[in-house]
mmCIF file of C-alpha atoms in Angstrom:
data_model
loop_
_atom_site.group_PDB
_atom_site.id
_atom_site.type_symbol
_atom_site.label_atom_id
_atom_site.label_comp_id
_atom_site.label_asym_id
_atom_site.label_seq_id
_atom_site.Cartn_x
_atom_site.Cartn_y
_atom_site.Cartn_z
ATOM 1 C CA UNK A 25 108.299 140.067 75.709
ATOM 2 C CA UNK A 26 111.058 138.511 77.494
ATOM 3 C CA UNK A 27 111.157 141.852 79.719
ATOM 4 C CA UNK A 28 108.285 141.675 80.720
ATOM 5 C CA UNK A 29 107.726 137.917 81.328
ATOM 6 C CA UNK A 30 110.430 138.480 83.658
ATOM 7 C CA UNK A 31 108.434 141.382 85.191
ATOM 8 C CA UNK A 32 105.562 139.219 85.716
ATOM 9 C CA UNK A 33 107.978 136.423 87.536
ATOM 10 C CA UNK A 34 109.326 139.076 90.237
ATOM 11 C CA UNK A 35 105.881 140.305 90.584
ATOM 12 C CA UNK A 36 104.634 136.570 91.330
ATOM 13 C CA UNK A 37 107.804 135.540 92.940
ATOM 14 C CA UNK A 38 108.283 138.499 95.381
ATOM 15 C CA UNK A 39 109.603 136.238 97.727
ATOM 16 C CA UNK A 40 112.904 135.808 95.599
ATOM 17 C CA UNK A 41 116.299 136.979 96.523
ATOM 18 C CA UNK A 42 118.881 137.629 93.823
ATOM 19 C CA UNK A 43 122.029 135.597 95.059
ATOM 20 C CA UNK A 44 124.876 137.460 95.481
ATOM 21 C CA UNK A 45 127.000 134.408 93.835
ATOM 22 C CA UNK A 46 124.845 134.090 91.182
ATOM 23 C CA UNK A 47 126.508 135.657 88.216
ATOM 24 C CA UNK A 48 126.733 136.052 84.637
ATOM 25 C CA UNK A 49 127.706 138.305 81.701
ATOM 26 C CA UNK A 50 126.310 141.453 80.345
ATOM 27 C CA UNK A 51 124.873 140.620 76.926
ATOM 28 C CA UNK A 52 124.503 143.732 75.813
ATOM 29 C CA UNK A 53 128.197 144.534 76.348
ATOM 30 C CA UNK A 54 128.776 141.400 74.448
ATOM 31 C CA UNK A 55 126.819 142.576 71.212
ATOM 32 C CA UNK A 56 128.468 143.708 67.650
ATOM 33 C CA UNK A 57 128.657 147.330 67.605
ATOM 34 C CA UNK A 58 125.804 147.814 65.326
ATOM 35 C CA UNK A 59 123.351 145.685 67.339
ATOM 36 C CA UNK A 60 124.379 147.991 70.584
ATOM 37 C CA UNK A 61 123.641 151.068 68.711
ATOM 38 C CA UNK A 62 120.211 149.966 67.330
ATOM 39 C CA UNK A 63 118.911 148.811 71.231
ATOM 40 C CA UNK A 64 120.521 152.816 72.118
ATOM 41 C CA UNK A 65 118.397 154.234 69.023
ATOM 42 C CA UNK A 66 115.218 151.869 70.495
ATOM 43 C CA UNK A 67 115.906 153.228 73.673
ATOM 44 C CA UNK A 68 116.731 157.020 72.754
ATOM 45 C CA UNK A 69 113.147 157.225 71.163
ATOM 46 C CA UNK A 70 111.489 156.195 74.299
ATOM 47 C CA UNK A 71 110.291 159.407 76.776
ATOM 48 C CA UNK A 72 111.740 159.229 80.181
ATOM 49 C CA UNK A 73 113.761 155.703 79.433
ATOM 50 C CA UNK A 74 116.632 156.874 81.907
ATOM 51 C CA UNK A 75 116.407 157.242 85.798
ATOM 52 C CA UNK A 76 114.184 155.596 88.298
ATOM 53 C CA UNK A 77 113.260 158.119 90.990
ATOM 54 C CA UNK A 78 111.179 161.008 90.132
ATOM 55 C CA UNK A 79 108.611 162.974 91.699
ATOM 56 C CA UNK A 80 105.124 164.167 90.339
ATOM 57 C CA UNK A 81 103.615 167.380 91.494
ATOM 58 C CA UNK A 82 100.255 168.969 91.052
ATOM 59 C CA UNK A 83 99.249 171.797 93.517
ATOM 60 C CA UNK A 84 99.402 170.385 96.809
ATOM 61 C CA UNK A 85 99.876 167.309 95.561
ATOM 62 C CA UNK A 86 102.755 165.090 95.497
ATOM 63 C CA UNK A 87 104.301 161.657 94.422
ATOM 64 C CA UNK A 88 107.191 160.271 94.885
ATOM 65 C CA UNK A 89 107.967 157.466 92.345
ATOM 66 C CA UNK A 90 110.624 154.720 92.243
ATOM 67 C CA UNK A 91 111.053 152.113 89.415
ATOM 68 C CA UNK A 92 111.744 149.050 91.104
ATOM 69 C CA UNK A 93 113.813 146.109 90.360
ATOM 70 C CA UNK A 94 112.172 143.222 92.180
ATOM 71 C CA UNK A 95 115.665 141.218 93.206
ATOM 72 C CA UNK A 96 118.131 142.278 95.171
ATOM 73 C CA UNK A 97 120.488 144.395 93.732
ATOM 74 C CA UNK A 98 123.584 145.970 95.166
ATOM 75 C CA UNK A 99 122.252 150.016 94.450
ATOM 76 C CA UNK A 100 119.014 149.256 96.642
ATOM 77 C CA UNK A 101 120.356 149.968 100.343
ATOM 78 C CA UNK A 102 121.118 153.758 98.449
ATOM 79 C CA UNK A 103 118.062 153.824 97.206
ATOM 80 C CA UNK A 104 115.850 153.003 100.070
ATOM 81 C CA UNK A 105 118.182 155.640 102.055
ATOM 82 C CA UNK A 106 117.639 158.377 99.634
ATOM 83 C CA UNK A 107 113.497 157.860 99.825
ATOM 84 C CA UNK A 108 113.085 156.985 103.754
ATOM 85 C CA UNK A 109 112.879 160.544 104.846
ATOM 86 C CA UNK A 110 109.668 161.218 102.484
ATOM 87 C CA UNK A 111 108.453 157.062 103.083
ATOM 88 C CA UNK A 112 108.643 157.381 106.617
ATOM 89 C CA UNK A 113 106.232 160.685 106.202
ATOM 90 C CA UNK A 114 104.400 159.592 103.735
ATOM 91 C CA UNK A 115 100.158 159.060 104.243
ATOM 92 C CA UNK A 116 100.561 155.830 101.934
ATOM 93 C CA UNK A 117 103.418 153.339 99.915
ATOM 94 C CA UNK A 118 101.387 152.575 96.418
ATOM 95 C CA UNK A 119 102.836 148.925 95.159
ATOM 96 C CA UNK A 120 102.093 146.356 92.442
ATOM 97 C CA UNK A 121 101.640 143.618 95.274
ATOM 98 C CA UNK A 122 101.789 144.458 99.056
ATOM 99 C CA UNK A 123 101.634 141.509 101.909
ATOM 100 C CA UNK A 124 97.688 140.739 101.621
ATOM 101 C CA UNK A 125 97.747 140.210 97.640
ATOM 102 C CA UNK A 126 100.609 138.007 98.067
ATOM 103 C CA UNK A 127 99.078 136.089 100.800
ATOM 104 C CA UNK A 128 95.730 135.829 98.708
ATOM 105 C CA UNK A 129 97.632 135.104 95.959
ATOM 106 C CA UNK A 130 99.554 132.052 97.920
ATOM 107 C CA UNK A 131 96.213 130.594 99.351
ATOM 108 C CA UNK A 132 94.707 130.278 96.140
ATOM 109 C CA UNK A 133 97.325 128.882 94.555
ATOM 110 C CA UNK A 134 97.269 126.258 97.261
ATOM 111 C CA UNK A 135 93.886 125.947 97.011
ATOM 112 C CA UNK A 136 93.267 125.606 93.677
ATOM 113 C CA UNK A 137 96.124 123.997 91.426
ATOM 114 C CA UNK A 138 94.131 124.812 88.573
ATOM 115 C CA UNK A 139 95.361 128.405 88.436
ATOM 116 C CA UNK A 140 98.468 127.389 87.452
ATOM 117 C CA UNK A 141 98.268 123.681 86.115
ATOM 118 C CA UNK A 142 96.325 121.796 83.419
ATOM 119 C CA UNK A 143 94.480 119.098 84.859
ATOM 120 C CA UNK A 144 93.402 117.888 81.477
ATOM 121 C CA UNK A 145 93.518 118.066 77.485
ATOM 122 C CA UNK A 146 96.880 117.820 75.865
ATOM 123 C CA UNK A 147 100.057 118.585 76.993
ATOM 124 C CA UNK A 148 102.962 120.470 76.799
ATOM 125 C CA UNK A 149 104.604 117.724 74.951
ATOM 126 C CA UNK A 150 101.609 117.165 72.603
ATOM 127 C CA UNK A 151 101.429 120.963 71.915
ATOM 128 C CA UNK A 152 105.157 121.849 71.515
ATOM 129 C CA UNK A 153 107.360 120.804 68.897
ATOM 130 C CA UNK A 154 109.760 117.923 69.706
ATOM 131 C CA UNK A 155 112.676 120.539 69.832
ATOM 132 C CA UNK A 156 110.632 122.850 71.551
ATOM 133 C CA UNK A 157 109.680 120.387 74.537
ATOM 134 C CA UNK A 158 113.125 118.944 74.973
ATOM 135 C CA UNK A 159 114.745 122.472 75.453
ATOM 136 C CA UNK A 160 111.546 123.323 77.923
ATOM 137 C CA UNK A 161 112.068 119.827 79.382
ATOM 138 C CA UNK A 162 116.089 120.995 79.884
ATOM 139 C CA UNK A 163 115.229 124.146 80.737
ATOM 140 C CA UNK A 164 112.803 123.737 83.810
ATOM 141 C CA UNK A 165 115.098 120.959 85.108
ATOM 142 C CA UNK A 166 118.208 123.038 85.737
ATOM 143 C CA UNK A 167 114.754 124.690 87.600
ATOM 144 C CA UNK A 168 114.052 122.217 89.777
ATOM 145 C CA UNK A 169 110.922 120.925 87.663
ATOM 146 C CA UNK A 170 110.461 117.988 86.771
ATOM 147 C CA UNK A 171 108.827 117.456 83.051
ATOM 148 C CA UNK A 172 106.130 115.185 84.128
ATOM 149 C CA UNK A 173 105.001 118.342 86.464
ATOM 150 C CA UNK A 174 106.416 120.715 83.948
ATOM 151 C CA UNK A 175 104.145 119.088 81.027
ATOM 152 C CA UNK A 176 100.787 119.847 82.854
ATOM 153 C CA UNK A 177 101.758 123.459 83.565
ATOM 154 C CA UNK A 178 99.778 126.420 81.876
ATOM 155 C CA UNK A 179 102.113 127.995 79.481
ATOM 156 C CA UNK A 180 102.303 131.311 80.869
ATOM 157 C CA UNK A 181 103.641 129.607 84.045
ATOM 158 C CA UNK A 182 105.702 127.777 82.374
ATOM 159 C CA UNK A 183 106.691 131.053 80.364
ATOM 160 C CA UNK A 184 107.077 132.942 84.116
ATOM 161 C CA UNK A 185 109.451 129.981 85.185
ATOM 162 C CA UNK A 186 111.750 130.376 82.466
ATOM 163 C CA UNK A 187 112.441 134.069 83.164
ATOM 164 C CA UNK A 188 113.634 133.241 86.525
ATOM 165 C CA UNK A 189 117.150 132.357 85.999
ATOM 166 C CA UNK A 190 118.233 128.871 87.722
ATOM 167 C CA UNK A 191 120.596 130.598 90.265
ATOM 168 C CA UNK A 192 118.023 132.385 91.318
ATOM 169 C CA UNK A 193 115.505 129.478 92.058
ATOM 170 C CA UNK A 194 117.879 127.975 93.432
ATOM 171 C CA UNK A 195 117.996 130.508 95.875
ATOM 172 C CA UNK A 196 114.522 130.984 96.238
ATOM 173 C CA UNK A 197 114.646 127.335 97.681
ATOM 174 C CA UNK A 198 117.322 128.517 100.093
ATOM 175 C CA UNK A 199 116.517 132.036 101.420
ATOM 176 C CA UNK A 200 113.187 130.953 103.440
ATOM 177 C CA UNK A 201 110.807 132.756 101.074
ATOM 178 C CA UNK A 202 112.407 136.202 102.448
ATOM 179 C CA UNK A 203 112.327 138.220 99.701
ATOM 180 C CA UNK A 204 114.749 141.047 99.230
ATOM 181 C CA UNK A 205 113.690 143.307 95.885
ATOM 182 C CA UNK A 206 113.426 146.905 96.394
ATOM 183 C CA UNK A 207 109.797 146.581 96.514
ATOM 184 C CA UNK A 208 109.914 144.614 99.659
ATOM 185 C CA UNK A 209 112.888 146.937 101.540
ATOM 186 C CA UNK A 210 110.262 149.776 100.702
ATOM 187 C CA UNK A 211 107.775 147.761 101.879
ATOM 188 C CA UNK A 212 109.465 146.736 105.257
ATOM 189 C CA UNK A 213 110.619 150.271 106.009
ATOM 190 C CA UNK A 214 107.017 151.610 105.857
ATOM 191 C CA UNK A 215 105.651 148.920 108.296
ATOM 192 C CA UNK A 216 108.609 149.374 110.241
ATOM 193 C CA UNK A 217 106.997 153.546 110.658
ATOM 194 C CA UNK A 218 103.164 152.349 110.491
ATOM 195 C CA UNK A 219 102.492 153.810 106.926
ATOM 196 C CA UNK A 220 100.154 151.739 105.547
ATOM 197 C CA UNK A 221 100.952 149.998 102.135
ATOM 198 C CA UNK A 222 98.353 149.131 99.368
ATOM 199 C CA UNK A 223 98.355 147.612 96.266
ATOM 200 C CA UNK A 224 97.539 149.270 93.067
ATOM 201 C CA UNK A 225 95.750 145.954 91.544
ATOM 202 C CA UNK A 226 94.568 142.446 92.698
ATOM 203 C CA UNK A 227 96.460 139.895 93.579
ATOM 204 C CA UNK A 228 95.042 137.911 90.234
ATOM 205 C CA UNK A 229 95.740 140.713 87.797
ATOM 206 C CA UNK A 230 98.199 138.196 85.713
ATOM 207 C CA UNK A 231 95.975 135.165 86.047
ATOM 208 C CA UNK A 232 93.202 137.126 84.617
ATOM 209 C CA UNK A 233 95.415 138.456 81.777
ATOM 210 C CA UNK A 234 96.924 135.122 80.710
ATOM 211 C CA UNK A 235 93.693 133.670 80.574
ATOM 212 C CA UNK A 236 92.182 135.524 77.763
ATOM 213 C CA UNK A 237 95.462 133.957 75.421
ATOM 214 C CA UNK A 238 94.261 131.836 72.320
ATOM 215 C CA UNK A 239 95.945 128.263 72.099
ATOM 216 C CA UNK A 240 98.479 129.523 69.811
ATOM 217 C CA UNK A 241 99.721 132.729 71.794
ATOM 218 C CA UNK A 242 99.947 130.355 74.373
ATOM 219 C CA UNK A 243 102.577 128.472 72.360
ATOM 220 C CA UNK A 244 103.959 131.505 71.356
ATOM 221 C CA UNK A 245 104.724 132.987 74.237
ATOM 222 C CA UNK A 246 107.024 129.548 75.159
ATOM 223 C CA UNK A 247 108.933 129.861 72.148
ATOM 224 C CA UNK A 248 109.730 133.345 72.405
ATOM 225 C CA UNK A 249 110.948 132.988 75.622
ATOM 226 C CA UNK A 250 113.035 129.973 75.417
ATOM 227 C CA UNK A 251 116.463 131.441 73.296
ATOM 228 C CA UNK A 252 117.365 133.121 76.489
ATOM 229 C CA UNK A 253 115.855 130.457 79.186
ATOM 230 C CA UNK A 254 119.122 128.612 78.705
ATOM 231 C CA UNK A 255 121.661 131.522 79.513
ATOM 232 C CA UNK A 256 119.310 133.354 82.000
ATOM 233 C CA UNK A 257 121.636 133.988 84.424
ATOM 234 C CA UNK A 258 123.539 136.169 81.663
ATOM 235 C CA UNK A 259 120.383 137.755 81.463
ATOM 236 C CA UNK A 260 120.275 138.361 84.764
ATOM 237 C CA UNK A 261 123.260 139.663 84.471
ATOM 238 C CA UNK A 262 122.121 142.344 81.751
ATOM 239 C CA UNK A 263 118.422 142.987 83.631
ATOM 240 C CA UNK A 264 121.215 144.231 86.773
ATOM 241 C CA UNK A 265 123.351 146.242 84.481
ATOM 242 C CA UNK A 266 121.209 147.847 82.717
ATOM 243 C CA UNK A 267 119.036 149.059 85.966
ATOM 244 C CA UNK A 268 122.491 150.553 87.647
ATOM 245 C CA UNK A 269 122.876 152.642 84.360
ATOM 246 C CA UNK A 270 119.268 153.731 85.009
ATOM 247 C CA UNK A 271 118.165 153.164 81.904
ATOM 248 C CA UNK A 272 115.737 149.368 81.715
ATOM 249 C CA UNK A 273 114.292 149.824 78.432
ATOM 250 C CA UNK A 274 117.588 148.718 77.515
ATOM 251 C CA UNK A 275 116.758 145.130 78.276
ATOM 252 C CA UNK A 276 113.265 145.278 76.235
ATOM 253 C CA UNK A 277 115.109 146.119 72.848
ATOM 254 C CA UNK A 278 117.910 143.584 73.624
ATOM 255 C CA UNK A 279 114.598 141.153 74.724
ATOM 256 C CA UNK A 280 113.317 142.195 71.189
ATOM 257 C CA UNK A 281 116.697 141.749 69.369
ATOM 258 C CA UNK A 282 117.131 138.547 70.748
ATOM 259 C CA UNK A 283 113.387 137.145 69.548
ATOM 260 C CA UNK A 284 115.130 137.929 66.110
ATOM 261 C CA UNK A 285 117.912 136.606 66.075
ATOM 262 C CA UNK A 286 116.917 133.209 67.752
ATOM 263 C CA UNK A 287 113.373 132.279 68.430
ATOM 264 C CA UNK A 288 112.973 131.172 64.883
ATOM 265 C CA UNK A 289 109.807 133.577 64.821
ATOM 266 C CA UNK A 290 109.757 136.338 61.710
ATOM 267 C CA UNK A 291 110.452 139.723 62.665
ATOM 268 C CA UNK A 292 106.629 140.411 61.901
ATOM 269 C CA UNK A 293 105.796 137.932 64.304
ATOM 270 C CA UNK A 294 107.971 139.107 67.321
ATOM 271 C CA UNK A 295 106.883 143.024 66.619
ATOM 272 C CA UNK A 296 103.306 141.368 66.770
ATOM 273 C CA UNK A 297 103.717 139.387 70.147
ATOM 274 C CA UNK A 298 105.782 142.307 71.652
ATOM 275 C CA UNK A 299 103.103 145.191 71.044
ATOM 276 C CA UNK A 300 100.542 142.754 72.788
ATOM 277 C CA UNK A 301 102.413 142.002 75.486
ATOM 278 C CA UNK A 302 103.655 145.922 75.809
ATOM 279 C CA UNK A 303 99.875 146.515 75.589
ATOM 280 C CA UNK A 304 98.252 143.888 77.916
ATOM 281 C CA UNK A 305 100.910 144.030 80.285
ATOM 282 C CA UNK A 306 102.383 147.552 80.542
ATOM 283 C CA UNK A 307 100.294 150.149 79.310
ATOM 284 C CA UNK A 308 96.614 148.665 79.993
ATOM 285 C CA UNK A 309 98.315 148.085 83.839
ATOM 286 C CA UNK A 310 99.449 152.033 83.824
ATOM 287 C CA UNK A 311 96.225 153.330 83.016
ATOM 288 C CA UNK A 312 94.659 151.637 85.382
ATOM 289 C CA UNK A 313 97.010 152.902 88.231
ATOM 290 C CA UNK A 314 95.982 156.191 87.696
ATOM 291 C CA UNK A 315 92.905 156.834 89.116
ATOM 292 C CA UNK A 316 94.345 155.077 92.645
ATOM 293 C CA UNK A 317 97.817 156.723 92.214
ATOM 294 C CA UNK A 318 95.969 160.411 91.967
ATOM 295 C CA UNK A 319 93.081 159.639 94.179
ATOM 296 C CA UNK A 320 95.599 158.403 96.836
ATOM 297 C CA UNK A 321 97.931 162.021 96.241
ATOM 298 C CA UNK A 322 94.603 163.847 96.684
ATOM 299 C CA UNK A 323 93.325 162.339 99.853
ATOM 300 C CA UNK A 324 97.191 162.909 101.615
ATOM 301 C CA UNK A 325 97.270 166.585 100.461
ATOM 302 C CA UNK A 326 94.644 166.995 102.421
ATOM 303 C CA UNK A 327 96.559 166.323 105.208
ATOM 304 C CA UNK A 328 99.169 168.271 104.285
ATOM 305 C CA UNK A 329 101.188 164.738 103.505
ATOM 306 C CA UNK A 330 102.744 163.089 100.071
ATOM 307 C CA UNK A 331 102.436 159.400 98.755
ATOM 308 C CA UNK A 332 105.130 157.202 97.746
ATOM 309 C CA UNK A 333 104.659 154.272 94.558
ATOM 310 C CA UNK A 334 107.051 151.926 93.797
ATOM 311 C CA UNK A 335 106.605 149.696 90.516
ATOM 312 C CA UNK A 336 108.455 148.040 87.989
ATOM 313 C CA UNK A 337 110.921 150.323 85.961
ATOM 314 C CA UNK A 338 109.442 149.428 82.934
ATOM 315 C CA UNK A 339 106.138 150.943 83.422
ATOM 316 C CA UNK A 340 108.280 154.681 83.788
ATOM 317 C CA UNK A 341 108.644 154.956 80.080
ATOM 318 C CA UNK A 342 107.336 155.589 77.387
ATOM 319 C CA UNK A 343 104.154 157.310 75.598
ATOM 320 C CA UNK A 344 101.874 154.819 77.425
ATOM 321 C CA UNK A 345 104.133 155.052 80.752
ATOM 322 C CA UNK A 346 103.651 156.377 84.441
ATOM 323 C CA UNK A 347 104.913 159.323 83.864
ATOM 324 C CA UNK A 348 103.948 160.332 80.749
ATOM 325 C CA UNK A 349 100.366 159.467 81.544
ATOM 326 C CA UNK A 350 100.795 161.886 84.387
ATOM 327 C CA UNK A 351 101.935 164.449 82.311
ATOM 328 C CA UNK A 352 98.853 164.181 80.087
ATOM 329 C CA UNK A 353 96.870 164.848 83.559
ATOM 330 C CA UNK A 354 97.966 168.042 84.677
ATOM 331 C CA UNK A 355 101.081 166.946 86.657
ATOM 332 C CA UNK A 356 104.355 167.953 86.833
ATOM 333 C CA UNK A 357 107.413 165.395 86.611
ATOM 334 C CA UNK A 358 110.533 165.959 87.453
ATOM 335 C CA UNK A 359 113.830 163.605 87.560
ATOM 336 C CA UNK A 360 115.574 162.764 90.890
ATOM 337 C CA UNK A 361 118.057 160.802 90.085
#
């Protein structure tokens, strides 16, 4: 879950930069031998979990697809090279979040603190364990949070907070809001040639999700993210690495492993909370992107143009993944990368 919490904090924060001083260690490197092999055997098992660029075909009908890592990262300048020629030409860019989602998202934030705080009932402190609430209380100050603001927060903020590592806040602060993840490059290279970029959900899509949490997954989702919260930038670190090598799901075993070894959950309990959150907020989101991702490929063959998405890596893999969902349409996928 910690993957994808993570996913779900680029997504929100867009605006972020990853540092270029901000560093940290590889945790996977750092693991026992046996632990390393299990998160390769997790990974192995997983359709298409290595490479980011591929292309779909059907008929006329193409796609160009990029799994995106939504900080900066030193492989993106490449990356963005490699797909201008067929961006610049392209009828559309397909995102998770293009300019007017994040602006609606931003006003109604603004507008109504209620989408992210907890104006009343308990609070954090009440709901949390004493341990729990000092390590979130710890945790969102090396943030920049304060706990009496931190204690009113929704716990799937709070949750989304954590993921972010404090380097990287810290830069957020800094950069001017300019964000710098390969979704934006994309994103700025296709205004830059007037091809017009659209999102493939609303702005809201994680507000909605979160919402429909009982109290205790709430809680739950807190304490399975906190074991890494305090060494995020080495999990930084390893969400980097293990994009370069092309191969993310990587980071959801070692997310998984971790949970294990040091939430303090049972295993049953983070297989449970990881197949929801896999569920609710990587395969339900790829089916839905579907229908505009083919509908969009139809409309530019007919005039004799291609699309171009760009999403999170994670939703590439898998059974219930981009690609394979494609597959089980009619298309055909090949590997670019």
């Amino acid at each position: 879950m910690k993957a994808i919490i993570a996913s779900c904090a680029l997504s929100l924060f867009a605006g972020a930069g990853f540092a270029q001083e901000c560093v940290g260690d590889n945790l996977i490197d750092a693991l026992p031998e046996h632990d390393r092999a299990w998160i390769d055997a997790q990974s192995q098992a997983v359709p298409n979990h290595q490479g980011i660029l591929w292309q779909a075909s059907k008929g006329d009908e193409r796609i160009s697809i990029v799994g995106t890592y939504h900080f900066d990262h030193p492989m993106h300048r490449a990356t963005v090279e490699k797909l201008r020629p067929q961006l610049e030409a392209a009828d559309r860019l397909l995102v998770e979040m293009g300019p007017e989602e994040e602006a609606e998202m931003l006003s109604a934030m603004s507008s109504d603190p209620t989408l992210i705080m907890e104006p009343s009932g308990p609070t954090l402190p009440e709901r949390l364990s004493e341990e729990h609430w000092q390590q979130v209380g710890d945790a969102m100050a090396d943030r920049g949070v304060p706990a009496i603001m931190a204690s009113r927060m929704k716990p799937w903020y709070i949750a989304t907070l954590l993921a972010i590592s404090p380097c990287a806040m810290k830069q957020m602060a800094g950069n001017g809001g300019k964000p710098r993840g390969l979704d934006w490059q994309l994103m700025q290279v296709a205004q830059d040639a007037g091809v017009p970029v659209e999102a493939l959900e609303p702005w809201d899509t994680f507000v909605r999700i979160f919402s429909g949490l009982t109290p205790k997954e709430e809680i739950d989702m807190i304490v399975y993210s906190l074991p890494v919260a305090s060494y995020a930038d080495d999990y930084t670190a390893t969400m980097e690495a293990a994009y370069a090598e092309g191969d993310i799901w990587q980071i959801w075993e070692f997310g998984r492993l971790d949970a294990y070894n040091n939430s303090g959950l049972s295993r049953e309990e983070v297989d449970a909370l990881t197949a929801e959150a896999k569920e609710v907020l990587i395969d339900e989101r790829n089916r839905n992107w579907i229908a505009p991702l083919t509908q969009a490929a139809e409309e530019a063959a007919a005039k004799d143009k291609s699309i171009v998405a760009a999403f999170g890596a994670l939703h590439l893999p898998g059974e219930q993944g981009v690609l394979r969902l494609l597959e089980d349409d009619g298309w055909q996928i090949e590997r670019l990368d």
